[in-house]
């Protein structure tokens, strides 16, 4: 069976990464969370005081962009890959609401996207990869053999993300999470470079009302069809 590229795009917190991780594990492919890369760049901006309130110092970020290296390291305990920023494990920090609040403006910057897209294309050059994000099927891998676009109703997505944050011991309210998701969806969909949109040849999945088991079954069938062709 030929190795393929699987691109999973969609709205914030609709379970893309759970889905992409399950698929990658089942078919023994590498999984890359491209959102984690933009989150890590945002953390770098926060750590280096590039933000004054909501204002981002673009000149400073441009000077540093080539020095920001994102990598993934397998965690034996969780069985998942952790995100590293210049070699340091930042998996926990990048999932905070503070980073969620800054990530979409950072990800809208053209030169940030260019740098991340380059790193992502490099990671996929041998295929056998599942990558999730916003522009994977449209910009990063426009020739991906399987493209999936995932969405769900905003309130359902907010509840899923809130449950995730609470499980990790973070404090957040349903309203704050919902507002953050809506704000990010808006910025992600309306930006000039690599906006969030469904590729014409992507399969659409609204998973508001379907079980994870049903979703996984559907996914494996899609994979079988795509890798056979
Ligand atoms: O997990 P969640 O859906 O909240 O978001 P994520 O996948 O971690 O992505 C965080 C943010 O990074 C998104 O809201 C986008 O602003 C940005 N992003 C992007 O611009 N392009 C990608 N390929 C992936 C993420």
XYZ file of C-alpha atoms and ligand atoms in Angstrom:
254
model
C 0.000 0.000 0.000
C 1.363 3.428 -0.931
C 2.017 5.920 1.835
C -0.117 9.007 1.515
C -0.529 12.438 3.083
C -3.662 13.061 5.140
C -4.653 16.675 5.757
C -7.170 17.406 8.528
C -8.385 21.002 8.681
C -11.247 22.684 10.451
C -12.547 25.002 13.145
C -11.060 25.392 16.619
C -11.705 22.665 19.174
C -13.835 20.373 17.059
C -11.707 17.355 17.871
C -9.402 17.474 14.867
C -6.359 16.503 16.840
C -8.043 13.601 18.689
C -9.209 12.358 15.338
C -5.868 12.859 13.590
C -3.965 11.199 16.468
C -6.273 8.176 16.435
C -5.904 7.786 12.706
C -2.109 8.177 12.761
C -1.765 5.611 15.548
C -4.055 3.085 13.845
C -2.239 3.246 10.527
C 1.270 3.786 11.986
C 1.753 7.203 10.407
C 3.443 10.248 11.962
C 1.094 12.806 13.440
C 1.933 16.505 13.273
C -0.097 19.105 15.158
C 0.568 22.245 13.117
C -1.475 24.348 15.563
C 1.045 23.448 18.264
C 3.710 25.095 16.109
C 1.796 28.401 15.936
C 1.093 28.094 19.662
C 4.828 27.652 20.317
C 5.664 30.763 18.268
C 3.073 32.674 20.313
C 4.615 31.417 23.541
C 8.002 32.626 22.277
C 6.455 36.086 21.670
C 5.024 36.145 25.192
C 8.288 34.971 26.773
C 10.252 37.655 24.927
C 7.756 40.442 25.664
C 6.883 41.004 21.990
C 3.323 41.744 23.092
C 2.334 45.054 24.676
C -1.309 44.297 25.465
C -2.693 43.155 22.128
C 0.035 44.909 20.110
C 2.607 42.572 18.619
C 6.105 43.902 17.858
C 6.430 42.608 14.286
C 9.936 43.961 13.777
C 11.248 42.063 16.785
C 9.421 38.891 15.734
C 10.777 39.117 12.200
C 14.311 39.372 13.566
C 13.792 36.255 15.649
C 11.674 34.087 13.335
C 14.552 32.057 11.903
C 15.785 31.308 15.415
C 12.464 29.693 16.393
C 12.704 25.943 15.903
C 9.761 23.713 16.658
C 10.168 19.976 17.057
C 8.187 17.083 18.495
C 9.502 14.581 21.038
C 7.810 11.291 21.880
C 6.661 11.140 25.519
C 6.930 7.573 26.883
C 4.509 8.339 29.711
C 1.615 9.758 27.697
C 2.386 7.834 24.521
C 2.108 11.096 22.579
C 4.443 13.638 21.051
C 5.246 16.744 23.065
C 5.971 20.077 21.410
C 9.433 21.539 21.929
C 10.418 25.147 21.416
C 14.135 25.409 20.691
C 14.621 22.073 22.425
C 12.561 22.854 25.534
C 9.376 20.872 26.201
C 6.539 23.445 26.171
C 3.586 21.086 25.694
C 1.767 22.224 28.824
C 2.400 25.968 28.426
C 1.168 26.142 24.824
C -2.278 24.782 25.813
C -2.998 27.650 28.239
C -5.725 30.232 27.641
C -3.019 32.925 27.659
C -1.461 31.371 24.547
C -4.896 30.614 22.998
C -5.654 34.304 23.319
C -2.570 35.377 21.342
C -2.187 32.591 18.783
C -4.510 33.731 15.978
C -2.928 37.194 15.592
C 0.525 35.559 15.506
C -0.650 32.932 13.001
C -2.029 35.674 10.733
C 1.451 37.143 10.166
C 2.675 36.296 6.659
C 6.336 35.655 7.500
C 5.362 33.452 10.465
C 3.209 31.325 8.165
C 5.970 31.094 5.553
C 8.429 29.829 8.168
C 5.997 27.282 9.637
C 4.746 26.049 6.251
C 8.362 25.422 5.229
C 8.989 23.346 8.361
C 5.704 21.445 7.838
C 6.448 20.610 4.205
C 9.845 19.308 5.263
C 8.171 17.062 7.866
C 5.883 15.585 5.192
C 8.397 15.025 2.434
C 8.437 11.223 2.923
C 4.617 11.036 3.189
C 3.087 8.625 5.729
C 1.873 11.619 7.716
C -1.341 12.954 9.244
C -1.199 16.705 9.804
C -3.956 18.806 11.298
C -4.441 22.550 11.126
C -6.220 25.241 9.135
C -4.421 25.393 5.787
C -2.976 21.904 5.421
C -5.174 20.799 2.505
C -5.114 24.209 0.831
C -1.550 25.543 1.262
C 0.823 23.108 2.969
C -0.114 19.961 1.039
C -2.510 20.927 -1.775
C -1.833 17.523 -3.385
C -2.633 15.486 -0.251
C -4.335 12.234 -1.208
C -6.917 12.532 1.595
C -8.330 15.815 2.902
C -10.856 16.089 5.692
C -12.543 19.285 6.874
C -14.014 19.034 10.373
C -16.494 21.275 12.100
C -19.079 21.227 14.910
C -21.486 23.697 16.473
C -19.650 26.425 18.501
C -21.311 25.571 21.844
C -20.359 21.921 21.491
C -16.781 22.850 20.649
C -16.578 25.211 23.639
C -17.806 22.492 26.008
C -15.266 19.996 24.633
C -12.404 22.475 25.064
C -13.589 23.468 28.557
C -13.652 19.785 29.626
C -10.122 19.409 28.267
C -8.833 22.466 30.146
C -10.502 21.428 33.408
C -9.030 17.934 33.098
C -5.600 19.568 32.857
C -6.235 21.662 35.957
C -6.640 24.975 34.086
C -9.306 27.453 35.159
C -11.650 28.847 32.506
C -15.322 29.662 32.062
C -17.588 28.341 29.306
C -18.223 31.929 28.129
C -14.507 32.788 27.930
C -13.738 29.615 25.988
C -16.653 30.165 23.591
C -15.622 33.757 22.996
C -12.014 32.716 22.336
C -13.109 30.069 19.808
C -15.373 32.468 17.937
C -12.682 35.145 17.870
C -10.065 32.707 16.574
C -12.414 31.263 13.940
C -13.068 34.790 12.717
C -9.387 35.793 12.537
C -8.411 32.407 11.034
C -11.083 32.574 8.315
C -10.622 36.183 7.301
C -6.822 36.527 7.234
C -5.043 37.114 3.951
C -2.453 34.324 4.143
C -3.583 30.709 4.404
C -7.128 31.440 5.602
C -9.163 28.634 7.097
C -11.362 27.243 4.347
C -12.415 23.875 3.067
C -10.408 22.704 0.052
C -12.718 21.907 -2.873
C -11.666 18.249 -2.734
C -11.925 17.849 1.058
C -14.526 15.591 2.672
C -16.715 17.511 5.132
C -17.446 16.159 8.603
C -19.732 17.862 11.133
C -19.148 15.782 14.238
C -21.564 17.661 16.556
C -23.799 14.652 16.981
C -21.742 11.605 16.187
C -19.874 9.318 18.560
C -16.100 8.960 18.495
C -16.520 5.273 17.639
C -18.691 6.088 14.598
C -16.263 8.814 13.554
C -13.293 6.451 13.779
C -15.032 3.798 11.692
C -15.847 6.372 9.010
C -12.256 7.594 9.090
C -10.723 4.154 8.597
C -13.001 3.561 5.623
C -11.926 6.874 4.061
C -8.292 5.945 4.603
C -8.773 2.533 2.989
C -10.314 4.125 -0.082
C -7.697 6.883 -0.376
C -4.681 4.638 0.060
C -5.996 2.029 -2.353
C -6.320 4.591 -5.132
O -6.752 22.992 19.141
P -7.411 24.236 18.575
O -8.429 23.889 17.569
O -7.864 25.171 19.613
O -6.316 25.062 17.818
P -4.917 24.633 17.260
O -5.085 23.584 16.203
O -4.011 24.340 18.394
O -4.441 25.970 16.526
C -4.248 27.155 17.253
C -4.278 28.334 16.298
O -3.151 28.247 15.424
C -5.480 28.450 15.373
O -6.566 29.130 15.962
C -4.898 29.238 14.216
O -4.892 30.615 14.479
C -3.465 28.774 14.149
N -3.205 27.766 13.117
C -2.999 28.189 11.826
O -3.108 29.372 11.549
N -2.669 27.309 10.852
C -2.560 26.024 11.128
N -2.191 25.180 10.162
C -2.800 25.545 12.431
C -3.149 26.442 13.413
